[in-house]
mmCIF file of C-alpha atoms in Angstrom:
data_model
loop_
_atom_site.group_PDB
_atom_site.id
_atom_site.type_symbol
_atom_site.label_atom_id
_atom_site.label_comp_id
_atom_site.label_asym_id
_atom_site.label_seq_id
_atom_site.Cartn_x
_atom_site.Cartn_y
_atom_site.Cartn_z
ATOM 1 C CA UNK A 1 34.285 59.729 50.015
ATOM 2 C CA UNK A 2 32.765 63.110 48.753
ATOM 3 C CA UNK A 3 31.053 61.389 45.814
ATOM 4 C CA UNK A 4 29.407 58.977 49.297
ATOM 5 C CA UNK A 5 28.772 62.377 51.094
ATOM 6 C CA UNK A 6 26.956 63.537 47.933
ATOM 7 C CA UNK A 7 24.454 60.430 47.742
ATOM 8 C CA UNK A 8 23.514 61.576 51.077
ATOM 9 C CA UNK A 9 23.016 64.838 50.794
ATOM 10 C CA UNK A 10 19.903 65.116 48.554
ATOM 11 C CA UNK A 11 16.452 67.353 48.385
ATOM 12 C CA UNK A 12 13.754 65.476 45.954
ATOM 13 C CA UNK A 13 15.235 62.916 43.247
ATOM 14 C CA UNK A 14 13.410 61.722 40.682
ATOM 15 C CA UNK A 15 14.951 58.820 38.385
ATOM 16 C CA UNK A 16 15.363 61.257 35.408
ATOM 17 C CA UNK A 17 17.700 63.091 37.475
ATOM 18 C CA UNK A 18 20.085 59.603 37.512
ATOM 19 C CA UNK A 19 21.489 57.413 35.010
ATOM 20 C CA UNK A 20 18.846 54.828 33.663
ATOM 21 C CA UNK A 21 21.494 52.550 32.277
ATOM 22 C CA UNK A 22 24.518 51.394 33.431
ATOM 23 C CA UNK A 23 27.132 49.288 31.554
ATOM 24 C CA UNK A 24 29.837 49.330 34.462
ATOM 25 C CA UNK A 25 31.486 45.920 34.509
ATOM 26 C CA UNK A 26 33.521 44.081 37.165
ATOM 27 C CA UNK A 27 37.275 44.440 36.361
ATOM 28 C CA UNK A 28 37.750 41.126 36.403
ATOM 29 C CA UNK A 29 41.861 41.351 34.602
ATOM 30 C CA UNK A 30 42.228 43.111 37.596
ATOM 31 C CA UNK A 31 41.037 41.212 40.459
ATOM 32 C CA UNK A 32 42.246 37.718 38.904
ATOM 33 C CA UNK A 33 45.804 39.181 38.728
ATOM 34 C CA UNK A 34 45.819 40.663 42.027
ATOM 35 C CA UNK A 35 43.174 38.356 44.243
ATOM 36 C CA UNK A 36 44.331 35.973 47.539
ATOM 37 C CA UNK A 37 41.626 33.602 48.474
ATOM 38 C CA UNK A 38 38.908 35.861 46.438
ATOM 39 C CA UNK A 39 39.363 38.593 47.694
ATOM 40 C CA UNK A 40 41.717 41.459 46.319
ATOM 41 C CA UNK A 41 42.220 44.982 48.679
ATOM 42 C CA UNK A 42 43.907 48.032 47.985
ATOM 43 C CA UNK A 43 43.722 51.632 49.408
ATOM 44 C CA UNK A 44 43.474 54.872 47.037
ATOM 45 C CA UNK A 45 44.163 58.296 49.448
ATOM 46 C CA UNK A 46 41.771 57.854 52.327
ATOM 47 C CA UNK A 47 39.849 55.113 50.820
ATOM 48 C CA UNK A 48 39.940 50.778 51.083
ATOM 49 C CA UNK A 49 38.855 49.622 47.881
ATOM 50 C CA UNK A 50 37.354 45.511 48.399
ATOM 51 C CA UNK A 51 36.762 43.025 45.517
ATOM 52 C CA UNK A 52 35.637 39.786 45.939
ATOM 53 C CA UNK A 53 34.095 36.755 44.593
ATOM 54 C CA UNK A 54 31.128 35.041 46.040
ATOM 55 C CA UNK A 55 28.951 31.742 44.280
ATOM 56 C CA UNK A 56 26.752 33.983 41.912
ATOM 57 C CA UNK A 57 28.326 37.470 42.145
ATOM 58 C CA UNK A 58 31.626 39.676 42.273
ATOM 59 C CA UNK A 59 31.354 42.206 44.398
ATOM 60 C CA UNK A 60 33.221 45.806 44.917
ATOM 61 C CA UNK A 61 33.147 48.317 48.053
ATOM 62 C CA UNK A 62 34.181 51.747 48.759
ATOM 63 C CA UNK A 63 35.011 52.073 52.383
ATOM 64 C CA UNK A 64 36.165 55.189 53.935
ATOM 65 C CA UNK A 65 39.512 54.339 56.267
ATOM 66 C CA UNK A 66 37.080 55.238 59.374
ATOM 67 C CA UNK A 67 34.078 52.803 58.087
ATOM 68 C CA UNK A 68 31.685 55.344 58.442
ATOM 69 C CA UNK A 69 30.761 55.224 54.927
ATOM 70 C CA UNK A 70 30.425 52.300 52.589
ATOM 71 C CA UNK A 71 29.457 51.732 49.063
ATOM 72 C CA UNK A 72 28.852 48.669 47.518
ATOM 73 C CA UNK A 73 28.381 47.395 43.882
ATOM 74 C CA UNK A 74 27.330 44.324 42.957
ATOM 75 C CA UNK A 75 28.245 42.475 39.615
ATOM 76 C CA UNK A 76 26.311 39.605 37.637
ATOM 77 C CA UNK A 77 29.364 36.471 38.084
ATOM 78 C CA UNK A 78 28.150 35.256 34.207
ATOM 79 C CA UNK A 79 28.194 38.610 32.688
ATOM 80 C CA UNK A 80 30.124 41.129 34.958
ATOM 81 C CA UNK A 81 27.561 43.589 34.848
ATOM 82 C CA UNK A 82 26.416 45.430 37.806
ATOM 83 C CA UNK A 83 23.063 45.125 38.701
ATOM 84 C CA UNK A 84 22.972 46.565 42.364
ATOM 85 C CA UNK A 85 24.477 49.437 43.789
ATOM 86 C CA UNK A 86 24.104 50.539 47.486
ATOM 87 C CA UNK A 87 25.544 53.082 50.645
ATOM 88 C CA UNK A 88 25.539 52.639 54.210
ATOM 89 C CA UNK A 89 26.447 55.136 56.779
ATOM 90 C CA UNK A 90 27.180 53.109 60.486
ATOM 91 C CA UNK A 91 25.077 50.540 59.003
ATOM 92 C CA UNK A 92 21.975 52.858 58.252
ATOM 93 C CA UNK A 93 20.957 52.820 54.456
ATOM 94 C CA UNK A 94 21.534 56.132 52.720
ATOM 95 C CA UNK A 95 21.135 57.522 49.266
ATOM 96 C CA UNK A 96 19.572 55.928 46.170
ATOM 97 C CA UNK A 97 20.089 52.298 46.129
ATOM 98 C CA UNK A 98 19.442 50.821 42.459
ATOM 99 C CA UNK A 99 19.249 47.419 40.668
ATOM 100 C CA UNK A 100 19.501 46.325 36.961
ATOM 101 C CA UNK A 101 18.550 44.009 34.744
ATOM 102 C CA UNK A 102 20.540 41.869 32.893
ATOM 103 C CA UNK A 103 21.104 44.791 30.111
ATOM 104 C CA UNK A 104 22.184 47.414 32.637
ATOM 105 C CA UNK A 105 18.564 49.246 32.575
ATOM 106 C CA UNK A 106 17.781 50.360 35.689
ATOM 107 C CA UNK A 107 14.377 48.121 37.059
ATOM 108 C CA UNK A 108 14.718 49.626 40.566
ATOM 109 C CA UNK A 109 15.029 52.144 42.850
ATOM 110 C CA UNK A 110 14.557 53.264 46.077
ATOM 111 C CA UNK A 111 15.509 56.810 47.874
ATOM 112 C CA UNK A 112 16.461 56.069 51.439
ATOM 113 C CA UNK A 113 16.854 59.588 51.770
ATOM 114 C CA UNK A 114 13.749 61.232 50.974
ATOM 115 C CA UNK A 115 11.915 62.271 54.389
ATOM 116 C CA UNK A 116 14.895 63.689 55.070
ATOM 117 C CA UNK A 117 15.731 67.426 54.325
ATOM 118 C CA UNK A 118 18.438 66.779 57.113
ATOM 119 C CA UNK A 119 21.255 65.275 55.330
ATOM 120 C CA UNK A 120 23.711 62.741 57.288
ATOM 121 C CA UNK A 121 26.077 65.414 56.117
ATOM 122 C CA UNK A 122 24.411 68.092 57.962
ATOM 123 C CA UNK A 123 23.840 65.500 61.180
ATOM 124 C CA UNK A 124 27.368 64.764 61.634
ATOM 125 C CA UNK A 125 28.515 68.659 61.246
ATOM 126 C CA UNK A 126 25.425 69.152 64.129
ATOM 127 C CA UNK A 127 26.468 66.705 66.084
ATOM 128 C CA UNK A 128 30.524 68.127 65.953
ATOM 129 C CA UNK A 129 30.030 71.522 66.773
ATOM 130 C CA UNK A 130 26.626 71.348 68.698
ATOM 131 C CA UNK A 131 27.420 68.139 70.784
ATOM 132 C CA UNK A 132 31.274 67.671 70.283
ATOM 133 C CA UNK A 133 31.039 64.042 68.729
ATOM 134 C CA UNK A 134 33.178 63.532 65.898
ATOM 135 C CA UNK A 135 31.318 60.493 63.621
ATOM 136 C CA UNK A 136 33.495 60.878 61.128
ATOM 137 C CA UNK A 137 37.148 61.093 62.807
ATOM 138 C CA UNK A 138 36.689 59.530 66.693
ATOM 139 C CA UNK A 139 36.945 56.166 66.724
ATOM 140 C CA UNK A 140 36.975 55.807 70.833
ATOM 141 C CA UNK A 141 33.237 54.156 70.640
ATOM 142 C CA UNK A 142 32.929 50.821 72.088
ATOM 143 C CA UNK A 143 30.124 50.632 69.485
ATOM 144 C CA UNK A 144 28.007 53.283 67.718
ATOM 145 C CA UNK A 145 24.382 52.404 65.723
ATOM 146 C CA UNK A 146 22.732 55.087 63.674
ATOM 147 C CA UNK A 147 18.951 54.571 62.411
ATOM 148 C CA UNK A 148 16.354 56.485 61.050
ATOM 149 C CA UNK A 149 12.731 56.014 61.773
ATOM 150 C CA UNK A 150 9.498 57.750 60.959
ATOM 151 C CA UNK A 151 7.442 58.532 64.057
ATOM 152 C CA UNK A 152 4.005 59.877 65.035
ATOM 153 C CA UNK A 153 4.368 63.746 66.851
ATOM 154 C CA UNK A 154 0.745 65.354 68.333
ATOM 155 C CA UNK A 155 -0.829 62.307 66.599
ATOM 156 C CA UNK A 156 -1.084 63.378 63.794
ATOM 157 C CA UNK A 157 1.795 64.527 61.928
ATOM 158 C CA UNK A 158 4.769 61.667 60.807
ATOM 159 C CA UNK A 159 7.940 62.668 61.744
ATOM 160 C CA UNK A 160 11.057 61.547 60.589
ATOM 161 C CA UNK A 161 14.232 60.875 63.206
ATOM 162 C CA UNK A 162 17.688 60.009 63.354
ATOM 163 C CA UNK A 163 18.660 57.854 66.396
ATOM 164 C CA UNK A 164 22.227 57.821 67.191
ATOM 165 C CA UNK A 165 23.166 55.027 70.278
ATOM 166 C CA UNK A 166 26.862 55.531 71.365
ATOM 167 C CA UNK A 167 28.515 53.605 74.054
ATOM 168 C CA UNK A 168 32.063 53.871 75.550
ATOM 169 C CA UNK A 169 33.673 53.063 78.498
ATOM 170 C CA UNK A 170 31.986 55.449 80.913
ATOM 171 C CA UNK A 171 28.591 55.748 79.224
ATOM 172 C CA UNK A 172 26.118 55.090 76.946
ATOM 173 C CA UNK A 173 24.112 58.126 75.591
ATOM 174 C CA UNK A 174 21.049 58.266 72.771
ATOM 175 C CA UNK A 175 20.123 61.201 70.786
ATOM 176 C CA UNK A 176 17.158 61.050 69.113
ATOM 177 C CA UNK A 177 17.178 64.208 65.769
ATOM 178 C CA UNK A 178 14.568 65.150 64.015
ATOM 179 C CA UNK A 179 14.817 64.101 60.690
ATOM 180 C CA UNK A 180 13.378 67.564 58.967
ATOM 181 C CA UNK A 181 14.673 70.203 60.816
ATOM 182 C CA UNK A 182 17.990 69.454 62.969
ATOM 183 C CA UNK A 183 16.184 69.954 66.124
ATOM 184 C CA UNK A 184 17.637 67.606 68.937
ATOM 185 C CA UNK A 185 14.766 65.853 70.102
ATOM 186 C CA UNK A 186 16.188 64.161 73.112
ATOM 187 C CA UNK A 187 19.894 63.229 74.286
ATOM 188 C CA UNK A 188 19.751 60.867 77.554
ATOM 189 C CA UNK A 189 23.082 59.376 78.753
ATOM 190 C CA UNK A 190 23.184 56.478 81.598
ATOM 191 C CA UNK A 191 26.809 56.164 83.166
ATOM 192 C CA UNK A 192 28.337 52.176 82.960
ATOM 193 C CA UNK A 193 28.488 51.133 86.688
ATOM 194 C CA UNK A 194 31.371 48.971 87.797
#
């Protein structure tokens, strides 16, 4: 979970600053001994750890117990070699997602968090003490979707957002946060009638 939390929470990365080559393989011993209909799941502290087997690929995620975080790896099925490697937060892209050629040599890479000096770590500690939602512990949402989008202020100037869409029972409220600075753009709730 913290090493997820770290991906996120970034200033400027270049790819010098990462590995360039990575040799991880699929522990294959592993999920042949332990697999039931391709698919093999265990939990380590507060953390589901999935392998499974698809037509071309083995692949592992990192899930945090509450889903909030995920992290997924994705191995070559002829070689065991990983050649992608991707986070989600809710479903929004976070962090550095990377792919690799059939040597482990990085070919690609892609920095979902780079117009964004406000990390998801920072949002969700904002959002708990300035707005009392827990992301990370409540799980009383009837359905929660995070984005981030970049959008035009005074017309000239690209800003970068979070949008954050939370229904339950009662209501459903967006909050729209700018992506920069932690300033709450907008939060508009509209109450579920009967």
């Amino acid at each position: 979970m913290l090493c997820i939390l770290s991906c996120s929470d970034k200033k400027t990365i270049s790819p010098k600053k990462f590995s360039a080559k990575s040799s991880e393989k699929f522990d294959l011993k592993k999920f042949n001994e332990n697999k039931i209909d391709s698919t093999y799941e265990y939990s380590v502290k507060d953390t589901i750890i999935k392998l499974s087997e698809a037509k071309e690929h083995f692949k592992k995620e990192i899930i945090a117990v509450n889903h909030s975080f995920k992290h997924t790896f994705v191995y070559d099925k002829s070689t065991n070699l990983l050649v992608n490697e991707f986070s989600y937060f809710y479903g929004m892209p976070v962090g550095i997602w990377k792919s690799y050629d059939e040597k482990g040599t990085l070919t690609n890479w892609k920095n979902y968090d780079e117009d964004y000096d406000f990390t998801v770590k920072q949002l969700t500690g904002l959002l708990k003490k300035d707005l009392q939602i827990d992301l990370i512990n409540d799980t009383n949402y009837q359905s929660l979707t995070i984005d981030r989008f970049p959008y035009k202020r005074l017309y000239f100037f690209t800003n970068y957002c979070y949008s954050i869409d939370i229904r339950t029972i009662e209501e459903t409220r967006i909050i729209k946060i700018d992506g920069k600075t932690g300033e709450i753009l907008s939060d508009e709730k509209s109450f579920i009638q009967e």
